[in-house]
PDB file of C-alpha atoms in Angstrom:
ATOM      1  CA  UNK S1023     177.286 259.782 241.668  1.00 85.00           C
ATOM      2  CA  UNK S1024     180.554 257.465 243.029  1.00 93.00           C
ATOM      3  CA  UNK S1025     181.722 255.530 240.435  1.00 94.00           C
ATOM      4  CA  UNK S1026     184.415 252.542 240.850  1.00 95.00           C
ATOM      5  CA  UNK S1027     188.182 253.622 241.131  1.00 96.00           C
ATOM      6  CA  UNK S1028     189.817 252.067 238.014  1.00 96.00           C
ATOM      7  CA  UNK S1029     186.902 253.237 235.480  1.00 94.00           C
ATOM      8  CA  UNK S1030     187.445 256.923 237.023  1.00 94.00           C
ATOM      9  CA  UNK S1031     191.306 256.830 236.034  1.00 95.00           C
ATOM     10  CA  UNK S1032     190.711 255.031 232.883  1.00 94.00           C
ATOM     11  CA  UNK S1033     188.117 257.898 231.797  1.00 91.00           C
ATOM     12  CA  UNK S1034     190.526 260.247 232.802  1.00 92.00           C
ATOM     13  CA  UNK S1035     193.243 258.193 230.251  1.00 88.00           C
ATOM     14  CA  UNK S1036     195.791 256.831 232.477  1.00 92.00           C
ATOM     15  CA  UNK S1037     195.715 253.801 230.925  1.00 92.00           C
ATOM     16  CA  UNK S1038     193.648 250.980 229.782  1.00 92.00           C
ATOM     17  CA  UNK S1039     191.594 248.877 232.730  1.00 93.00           C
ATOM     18  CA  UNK S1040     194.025 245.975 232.627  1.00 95.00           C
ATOM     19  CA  UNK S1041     197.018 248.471 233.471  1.00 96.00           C
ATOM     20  CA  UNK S1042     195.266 250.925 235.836  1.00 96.00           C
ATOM     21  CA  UNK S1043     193.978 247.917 237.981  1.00 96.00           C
ATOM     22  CA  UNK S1044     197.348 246.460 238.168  1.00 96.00           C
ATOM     23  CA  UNK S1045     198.457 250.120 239.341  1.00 96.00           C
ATOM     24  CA  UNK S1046     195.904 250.321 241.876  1.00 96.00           C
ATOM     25  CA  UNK S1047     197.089 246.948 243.274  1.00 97.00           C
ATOM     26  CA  UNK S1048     200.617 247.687 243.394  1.00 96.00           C
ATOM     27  CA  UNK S1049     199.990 250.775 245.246  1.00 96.00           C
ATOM     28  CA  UNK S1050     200.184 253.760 242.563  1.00 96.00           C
ATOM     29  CA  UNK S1051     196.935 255.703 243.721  1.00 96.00           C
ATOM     30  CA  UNK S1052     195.871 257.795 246.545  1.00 96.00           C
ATOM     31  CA  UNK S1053     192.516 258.823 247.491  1.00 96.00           C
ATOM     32  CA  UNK S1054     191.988 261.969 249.966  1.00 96.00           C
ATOM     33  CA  UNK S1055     196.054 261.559 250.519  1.00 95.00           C
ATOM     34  CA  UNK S1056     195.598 257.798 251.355  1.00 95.00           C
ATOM     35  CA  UNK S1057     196.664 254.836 249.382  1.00 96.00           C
ATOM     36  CA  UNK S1058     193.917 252.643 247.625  1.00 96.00           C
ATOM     37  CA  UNK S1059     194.501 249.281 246.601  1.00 97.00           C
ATOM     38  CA  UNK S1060     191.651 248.223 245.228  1.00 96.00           C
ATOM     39  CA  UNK S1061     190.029 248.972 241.762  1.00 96.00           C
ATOM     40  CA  UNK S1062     186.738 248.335 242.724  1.00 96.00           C
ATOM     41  CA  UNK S1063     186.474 251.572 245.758  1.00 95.00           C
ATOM     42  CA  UNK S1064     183.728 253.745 245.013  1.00 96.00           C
ATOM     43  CA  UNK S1065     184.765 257.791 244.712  1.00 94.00           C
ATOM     44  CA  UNK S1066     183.355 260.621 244.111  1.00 94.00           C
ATOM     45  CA  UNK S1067     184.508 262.469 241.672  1.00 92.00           C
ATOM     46  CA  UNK S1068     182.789 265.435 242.886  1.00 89.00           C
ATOM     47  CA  UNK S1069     183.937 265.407 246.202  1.00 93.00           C
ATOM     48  CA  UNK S1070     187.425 262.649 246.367  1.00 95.00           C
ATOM     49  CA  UNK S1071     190.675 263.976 245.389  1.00 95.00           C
ATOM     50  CA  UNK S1072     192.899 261.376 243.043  1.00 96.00           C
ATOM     51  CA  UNK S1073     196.326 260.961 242.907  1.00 96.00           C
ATOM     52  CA  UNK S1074     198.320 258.553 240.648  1.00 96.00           C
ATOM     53  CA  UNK S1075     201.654 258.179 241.126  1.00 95.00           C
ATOM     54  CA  UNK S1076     201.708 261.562 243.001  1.00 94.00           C
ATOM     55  CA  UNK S1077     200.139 263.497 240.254  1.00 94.00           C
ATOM     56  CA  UNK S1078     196.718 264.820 240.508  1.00 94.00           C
ATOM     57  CA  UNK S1079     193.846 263.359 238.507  1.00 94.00           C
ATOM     58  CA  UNK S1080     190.832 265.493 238.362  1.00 92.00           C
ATOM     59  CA  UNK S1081     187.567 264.136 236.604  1.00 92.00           C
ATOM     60  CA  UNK S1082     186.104 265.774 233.712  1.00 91.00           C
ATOM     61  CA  UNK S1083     182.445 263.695 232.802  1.00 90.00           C
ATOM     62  CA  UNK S1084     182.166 266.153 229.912  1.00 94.00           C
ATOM     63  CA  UNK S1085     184.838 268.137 227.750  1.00 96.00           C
ATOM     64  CA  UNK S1086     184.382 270.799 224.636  1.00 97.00           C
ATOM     65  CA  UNK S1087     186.693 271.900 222.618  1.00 98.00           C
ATOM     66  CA  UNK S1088     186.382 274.223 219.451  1.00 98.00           C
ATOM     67  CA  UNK S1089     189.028 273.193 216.929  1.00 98.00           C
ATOM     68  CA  UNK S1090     190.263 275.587 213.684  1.00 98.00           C
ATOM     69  CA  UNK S1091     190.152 272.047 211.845  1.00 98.00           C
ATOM     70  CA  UNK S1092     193.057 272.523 209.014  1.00 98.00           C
ATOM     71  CA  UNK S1093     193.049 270.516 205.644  1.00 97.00           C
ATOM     72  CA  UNK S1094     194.047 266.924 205.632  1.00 97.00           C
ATOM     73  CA  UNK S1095     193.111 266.049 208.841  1.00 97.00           C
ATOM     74  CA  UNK S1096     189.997 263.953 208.739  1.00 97.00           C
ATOM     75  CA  UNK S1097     186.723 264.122 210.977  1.00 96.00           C
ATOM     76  CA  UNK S1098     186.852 261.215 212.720  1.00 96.00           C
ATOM     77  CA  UNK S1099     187.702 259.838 216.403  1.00 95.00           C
ATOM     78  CA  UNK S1100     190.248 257.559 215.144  1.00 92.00           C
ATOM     79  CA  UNK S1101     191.892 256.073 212.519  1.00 93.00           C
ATOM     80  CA  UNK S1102     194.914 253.394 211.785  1.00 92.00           C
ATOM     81  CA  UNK S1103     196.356 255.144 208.943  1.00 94.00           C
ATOM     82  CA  UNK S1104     195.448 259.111 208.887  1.00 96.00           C
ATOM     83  CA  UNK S1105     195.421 261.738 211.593  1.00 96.00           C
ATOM     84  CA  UNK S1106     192.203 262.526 212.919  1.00 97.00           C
ATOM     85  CA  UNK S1107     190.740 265.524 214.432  1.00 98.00           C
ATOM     86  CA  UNK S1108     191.070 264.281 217.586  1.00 97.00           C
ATOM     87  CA  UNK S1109     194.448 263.187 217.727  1.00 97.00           C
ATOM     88  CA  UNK S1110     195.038 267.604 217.441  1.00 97.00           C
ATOM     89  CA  UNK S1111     193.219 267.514 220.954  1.00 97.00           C
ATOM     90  CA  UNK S1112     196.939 266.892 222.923  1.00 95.00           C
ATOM     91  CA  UNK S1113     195.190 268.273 226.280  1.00 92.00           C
ATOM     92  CA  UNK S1114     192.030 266.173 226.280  1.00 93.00           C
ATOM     93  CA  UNK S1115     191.387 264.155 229.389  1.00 91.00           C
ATOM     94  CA  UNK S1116     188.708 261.524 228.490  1.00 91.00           C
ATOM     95  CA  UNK S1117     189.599 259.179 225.661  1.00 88.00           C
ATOM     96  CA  UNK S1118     185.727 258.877 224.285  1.00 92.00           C
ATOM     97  CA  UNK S1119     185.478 262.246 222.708  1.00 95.00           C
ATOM     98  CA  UNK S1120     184.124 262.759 218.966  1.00 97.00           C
ATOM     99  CA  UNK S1121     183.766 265.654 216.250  1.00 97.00           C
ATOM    100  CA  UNK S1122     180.238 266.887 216.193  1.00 95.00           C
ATOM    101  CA  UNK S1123     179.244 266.547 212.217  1.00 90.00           C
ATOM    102  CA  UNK S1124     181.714 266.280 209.476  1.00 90.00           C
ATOM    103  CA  UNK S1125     183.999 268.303 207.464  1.00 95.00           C
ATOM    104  CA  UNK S1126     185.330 267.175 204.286  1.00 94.00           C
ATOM    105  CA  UNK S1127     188.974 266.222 204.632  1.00 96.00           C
ATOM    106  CA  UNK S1128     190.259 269.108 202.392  1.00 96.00           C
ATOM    107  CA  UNK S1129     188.059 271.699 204.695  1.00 97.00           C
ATOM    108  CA  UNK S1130     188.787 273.982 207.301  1.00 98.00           C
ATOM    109  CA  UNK S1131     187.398 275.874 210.166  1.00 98.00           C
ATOM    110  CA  UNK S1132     184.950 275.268 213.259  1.00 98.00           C
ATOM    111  CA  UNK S1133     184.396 271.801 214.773  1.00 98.00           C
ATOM    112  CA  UNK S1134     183.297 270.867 217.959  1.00 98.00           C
ATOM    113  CA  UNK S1135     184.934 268.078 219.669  1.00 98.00           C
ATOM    114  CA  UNK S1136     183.242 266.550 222.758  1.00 97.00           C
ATOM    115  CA  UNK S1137     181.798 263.688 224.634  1.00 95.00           C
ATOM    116  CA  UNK S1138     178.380 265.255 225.075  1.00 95.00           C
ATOM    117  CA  UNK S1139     176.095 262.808 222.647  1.00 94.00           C
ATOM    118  CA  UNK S1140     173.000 264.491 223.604  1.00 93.00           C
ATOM    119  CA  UNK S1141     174.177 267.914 222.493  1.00 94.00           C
ATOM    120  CA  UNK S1142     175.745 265.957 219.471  1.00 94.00           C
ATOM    121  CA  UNK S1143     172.243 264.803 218.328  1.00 92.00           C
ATOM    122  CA  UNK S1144     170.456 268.412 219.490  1.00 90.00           C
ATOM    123  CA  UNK S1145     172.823 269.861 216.859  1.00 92.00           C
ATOM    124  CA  UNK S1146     172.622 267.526 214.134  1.00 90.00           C
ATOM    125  CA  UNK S1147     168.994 266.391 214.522  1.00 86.00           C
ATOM    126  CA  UNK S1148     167.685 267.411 210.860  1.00 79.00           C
ATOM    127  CA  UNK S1149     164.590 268.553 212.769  1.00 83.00           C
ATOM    128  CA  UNK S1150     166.594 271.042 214.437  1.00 85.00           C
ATOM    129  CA  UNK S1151     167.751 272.741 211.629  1.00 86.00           C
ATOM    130  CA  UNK S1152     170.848 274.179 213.321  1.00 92.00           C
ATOM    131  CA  UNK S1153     172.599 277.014 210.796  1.00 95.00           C
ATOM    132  CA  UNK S1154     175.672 276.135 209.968  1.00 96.00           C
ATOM    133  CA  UNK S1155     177.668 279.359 208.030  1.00 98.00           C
ATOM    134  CA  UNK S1156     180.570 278.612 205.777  1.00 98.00           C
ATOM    135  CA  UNK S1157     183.496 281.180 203.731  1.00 98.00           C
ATOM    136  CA  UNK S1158     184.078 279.561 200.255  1.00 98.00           C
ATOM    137  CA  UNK S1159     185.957 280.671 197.496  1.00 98.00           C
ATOM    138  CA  UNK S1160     184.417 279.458 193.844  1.00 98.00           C
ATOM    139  CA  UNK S1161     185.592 278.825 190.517  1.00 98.00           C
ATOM    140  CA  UNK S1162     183.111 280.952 188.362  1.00 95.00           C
ATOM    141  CA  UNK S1163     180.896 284.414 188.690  1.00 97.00           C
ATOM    142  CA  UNK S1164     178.427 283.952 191.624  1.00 97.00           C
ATOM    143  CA  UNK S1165     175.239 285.824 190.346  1.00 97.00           C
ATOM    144  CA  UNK S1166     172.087 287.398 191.872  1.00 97.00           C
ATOM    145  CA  UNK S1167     170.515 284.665 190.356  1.00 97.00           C
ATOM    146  CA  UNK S1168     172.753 281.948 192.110  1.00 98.00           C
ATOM    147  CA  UNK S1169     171.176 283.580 195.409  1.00 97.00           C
ATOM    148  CA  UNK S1170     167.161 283.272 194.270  1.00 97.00           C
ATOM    149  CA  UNK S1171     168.386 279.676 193.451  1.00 97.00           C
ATOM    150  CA  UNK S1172     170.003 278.723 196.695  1.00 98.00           C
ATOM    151  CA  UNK S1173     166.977 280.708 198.666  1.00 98.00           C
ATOM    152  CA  UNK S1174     164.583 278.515 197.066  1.00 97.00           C
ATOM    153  CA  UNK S1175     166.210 275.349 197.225  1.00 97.00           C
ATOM    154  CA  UNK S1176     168.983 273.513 195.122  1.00 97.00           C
ATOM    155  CA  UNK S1177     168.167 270.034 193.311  1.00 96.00           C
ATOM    156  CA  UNK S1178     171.993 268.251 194.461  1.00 96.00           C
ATOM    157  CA  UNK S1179     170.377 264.658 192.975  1.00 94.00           C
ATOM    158  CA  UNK S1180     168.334 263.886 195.971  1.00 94.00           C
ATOM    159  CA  UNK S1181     164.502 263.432 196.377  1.00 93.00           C
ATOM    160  CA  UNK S1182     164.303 266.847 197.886  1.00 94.00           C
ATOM    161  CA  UNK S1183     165.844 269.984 197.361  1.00 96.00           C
ATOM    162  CA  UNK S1184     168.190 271.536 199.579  1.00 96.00           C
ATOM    163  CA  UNK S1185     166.460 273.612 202.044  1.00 95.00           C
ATOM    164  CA  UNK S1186     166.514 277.187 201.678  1.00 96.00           C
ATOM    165  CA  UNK S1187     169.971 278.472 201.932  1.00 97.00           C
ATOM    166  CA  UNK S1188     171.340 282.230 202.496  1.00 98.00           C
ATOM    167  CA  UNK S1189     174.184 282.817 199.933  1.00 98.00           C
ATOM    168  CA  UNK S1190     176.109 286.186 200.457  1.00 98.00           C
ATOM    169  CA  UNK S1191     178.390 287.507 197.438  1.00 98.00           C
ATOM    170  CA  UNK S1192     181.583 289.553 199.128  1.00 98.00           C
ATOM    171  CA  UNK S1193     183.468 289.408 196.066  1.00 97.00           C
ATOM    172  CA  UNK S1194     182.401 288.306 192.222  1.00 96.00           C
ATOM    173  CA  UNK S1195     184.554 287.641 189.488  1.00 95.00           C
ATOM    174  CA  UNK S1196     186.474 284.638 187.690  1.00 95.00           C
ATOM    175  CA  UNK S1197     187.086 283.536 191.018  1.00 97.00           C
ATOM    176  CA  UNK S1198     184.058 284.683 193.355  1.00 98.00           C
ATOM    177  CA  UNK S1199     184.081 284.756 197.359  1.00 98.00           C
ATOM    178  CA  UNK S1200     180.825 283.937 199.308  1.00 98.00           C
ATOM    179  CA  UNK S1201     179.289 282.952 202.492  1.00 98.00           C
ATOM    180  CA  UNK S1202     176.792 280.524 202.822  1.00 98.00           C
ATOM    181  CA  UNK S1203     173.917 279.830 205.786  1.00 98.00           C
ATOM    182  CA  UNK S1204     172.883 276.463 205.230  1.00 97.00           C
ATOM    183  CA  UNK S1205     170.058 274.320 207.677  1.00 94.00           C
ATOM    184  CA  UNK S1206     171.478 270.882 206.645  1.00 91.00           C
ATOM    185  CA  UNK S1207     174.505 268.876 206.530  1.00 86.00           C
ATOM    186  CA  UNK S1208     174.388 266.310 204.056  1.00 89.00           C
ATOM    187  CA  UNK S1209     177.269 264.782 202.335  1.00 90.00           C
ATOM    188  CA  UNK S1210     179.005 267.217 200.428  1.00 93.00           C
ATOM    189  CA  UNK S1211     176.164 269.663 200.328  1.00 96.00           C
ATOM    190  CA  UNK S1212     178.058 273.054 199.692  1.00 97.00           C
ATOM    191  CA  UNK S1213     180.062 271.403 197.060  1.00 97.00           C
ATOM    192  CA  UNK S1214     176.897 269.782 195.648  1.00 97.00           C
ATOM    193  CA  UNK S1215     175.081 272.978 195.838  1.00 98.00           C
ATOM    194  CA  UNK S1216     177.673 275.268 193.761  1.00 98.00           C
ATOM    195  CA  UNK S1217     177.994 272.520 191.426  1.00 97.00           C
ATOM    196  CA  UNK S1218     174.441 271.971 190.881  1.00 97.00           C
ATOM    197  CA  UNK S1219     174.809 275.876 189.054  1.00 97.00           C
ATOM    198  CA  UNK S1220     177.945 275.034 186.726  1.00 96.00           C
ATOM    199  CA  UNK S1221     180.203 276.059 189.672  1.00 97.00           C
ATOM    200  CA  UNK S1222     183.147 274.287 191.486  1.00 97.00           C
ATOM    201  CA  UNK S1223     184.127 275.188 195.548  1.00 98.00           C
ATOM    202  CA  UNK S1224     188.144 275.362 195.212  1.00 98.00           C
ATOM    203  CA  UNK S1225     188.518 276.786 199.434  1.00 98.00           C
ATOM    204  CA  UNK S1226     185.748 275.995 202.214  1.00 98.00           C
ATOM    205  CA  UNK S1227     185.813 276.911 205.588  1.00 98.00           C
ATOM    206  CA  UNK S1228     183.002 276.709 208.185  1.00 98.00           C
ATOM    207  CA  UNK S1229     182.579 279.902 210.385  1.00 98.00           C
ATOM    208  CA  UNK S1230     179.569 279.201 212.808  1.00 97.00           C
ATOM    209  CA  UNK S1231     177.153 276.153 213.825  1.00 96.00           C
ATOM    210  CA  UNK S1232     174.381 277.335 215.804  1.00 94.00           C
ATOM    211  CA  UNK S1233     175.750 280.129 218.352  1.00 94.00           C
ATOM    212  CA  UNK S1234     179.330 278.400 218.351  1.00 97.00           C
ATOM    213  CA  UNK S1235     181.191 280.816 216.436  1.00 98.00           C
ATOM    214  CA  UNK S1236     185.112 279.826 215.103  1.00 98.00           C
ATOM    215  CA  UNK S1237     187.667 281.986 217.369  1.00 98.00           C
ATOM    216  CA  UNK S1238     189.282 283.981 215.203  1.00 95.00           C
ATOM    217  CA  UNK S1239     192.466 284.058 217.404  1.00 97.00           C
ATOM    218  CA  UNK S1240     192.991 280.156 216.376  1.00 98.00           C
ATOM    219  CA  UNK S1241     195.382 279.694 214.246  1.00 97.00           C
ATOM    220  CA  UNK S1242     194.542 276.713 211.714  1.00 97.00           C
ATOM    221  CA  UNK S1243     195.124 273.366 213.142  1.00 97.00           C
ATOM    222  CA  UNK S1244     194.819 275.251 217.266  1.00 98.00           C
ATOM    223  CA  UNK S1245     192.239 274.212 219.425  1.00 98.00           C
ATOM    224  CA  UNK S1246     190.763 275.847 222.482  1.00 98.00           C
ATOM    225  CA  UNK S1247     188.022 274.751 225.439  1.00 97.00           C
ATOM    226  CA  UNK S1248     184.938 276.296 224.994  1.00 97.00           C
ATOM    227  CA  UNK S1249     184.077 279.145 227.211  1.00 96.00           C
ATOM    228  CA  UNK S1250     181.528 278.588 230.260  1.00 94.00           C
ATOM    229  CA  UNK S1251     179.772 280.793 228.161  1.00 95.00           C
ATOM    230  CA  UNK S1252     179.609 279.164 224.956  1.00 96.00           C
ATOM    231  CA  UNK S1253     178.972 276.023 226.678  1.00 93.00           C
ATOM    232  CA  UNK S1254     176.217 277.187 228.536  1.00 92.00           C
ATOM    233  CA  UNK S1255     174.741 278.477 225.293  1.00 93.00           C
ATOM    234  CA  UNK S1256     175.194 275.762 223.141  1.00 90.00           C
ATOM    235  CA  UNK S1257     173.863 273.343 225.800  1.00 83.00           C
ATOM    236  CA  UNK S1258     170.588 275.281 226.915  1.00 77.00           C
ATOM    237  CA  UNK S1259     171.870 276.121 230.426  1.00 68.00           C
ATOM    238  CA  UNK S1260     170.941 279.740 229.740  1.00 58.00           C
ATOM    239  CA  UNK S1261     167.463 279.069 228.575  1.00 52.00           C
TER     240      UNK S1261
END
């Protein structure tokens, strides 16, 4: 599909419309090695090669990136006062992508960050029911009876419980260490869930939504592209 000149380098962040066009008049761009000066050509990005000011542009229509999100940093695309998770993504070429989901501002670990709404909503649809894993430490003794609770559903205050959650004990004591499959993502819910049985979540971290699993080689606050592979997964291609 050719799309118009300008909106390809503005995509691709050059700069805003106003200043690419007046780039594009003045001469700045090459197409296929020749110069363009008009915003309106059609390209393909498929198939036209870019140049602006000598440097390549190449077009990305979709970008993923798996980000070790670090504590205070907040999930959001942007923000006038606080960093968000995006402004970590220094490589990124398009300028519209998003985190998929939340994480509390004081949690860590997995988030995807893309442009790909449709796989946003595939993996966030509550009908969907995508597992989302977490590593938690708690204030208290986690019990064998914390786990029937969670497996049968935890009343956080809602008109529902929780649905049916997998709690794992790796370590119980004064402070206890856990990990926790949940099916939902409402606000606060792991929190809500330990507190609902006289317990308080002092370290979260999410390890895995759906088959995206956090790259243990990134370091907290490092980001990487996803994989062909992981992409391909996540978006259905190998189904």
């Amino acid at each position: 599909m050719k799309i118009r000149l300008d909106k390809y380098l503005t995509e691709m962040s050059v700069g805003s419309r106003s200043e690419v066009k007046k780039a594009i008049i003045k001469g700045l761009t090459e197409v296929n090695g020749e110069t363009v000066k008009k915003p309106e050509q059609k390209i393909d990005p498929a198939l036209d090669q870019v140049c602006f000011q000598g440097r390549r542009i190449t077009y990305a229509a979709m970008e993923y990136y798996m980000l070790n999100k670090p504590a205070g940093v907040i999930s959001a695309s942007e923000d006038r006062h606080e960093t968000t998770v995006v402004d970590l993504i220094t490589e990124k070429k398009r300028k519209d992508l998003f985190p998929v989901g939340r994480l509390d501002k004081d949690t860590e670990g997995l988030l995807l960050i893309t442009n790909d709404g449709e796989l946003a909503h595939r993996l966030l649809s509550p009908k969907k029911h995508v597992d989302k894993v977490y590593y938690a430490k708690i204030a208290g003794k986690v019990t064998e009876e914390d786990k029937k609770v969670f497996a049968e559903g935890v009343d956080i205050g809602e008109d529902k419980l929780t649905l049916p959650a997998k709690l794992h004990i790796l370590k119980s004591g004064e402070e206890s260490e856990i990990t926790l499959t949940i099916r939902e993502g409402k606000f606060h819910q792991v929190k809500r869930m330990f507190h609902a049985v006289g317990k308080e979540v002092v370290y979260l971290k999410r390890l895995r939504m759906g088959s995206l699993v956090l790259d243990e080689n990134l370091k907290t606050g490092e980001y990487r592209a996803l994989t062909d592979e992981e992409r391909r997964t996540l978006t259905g291609e190998n189904e």
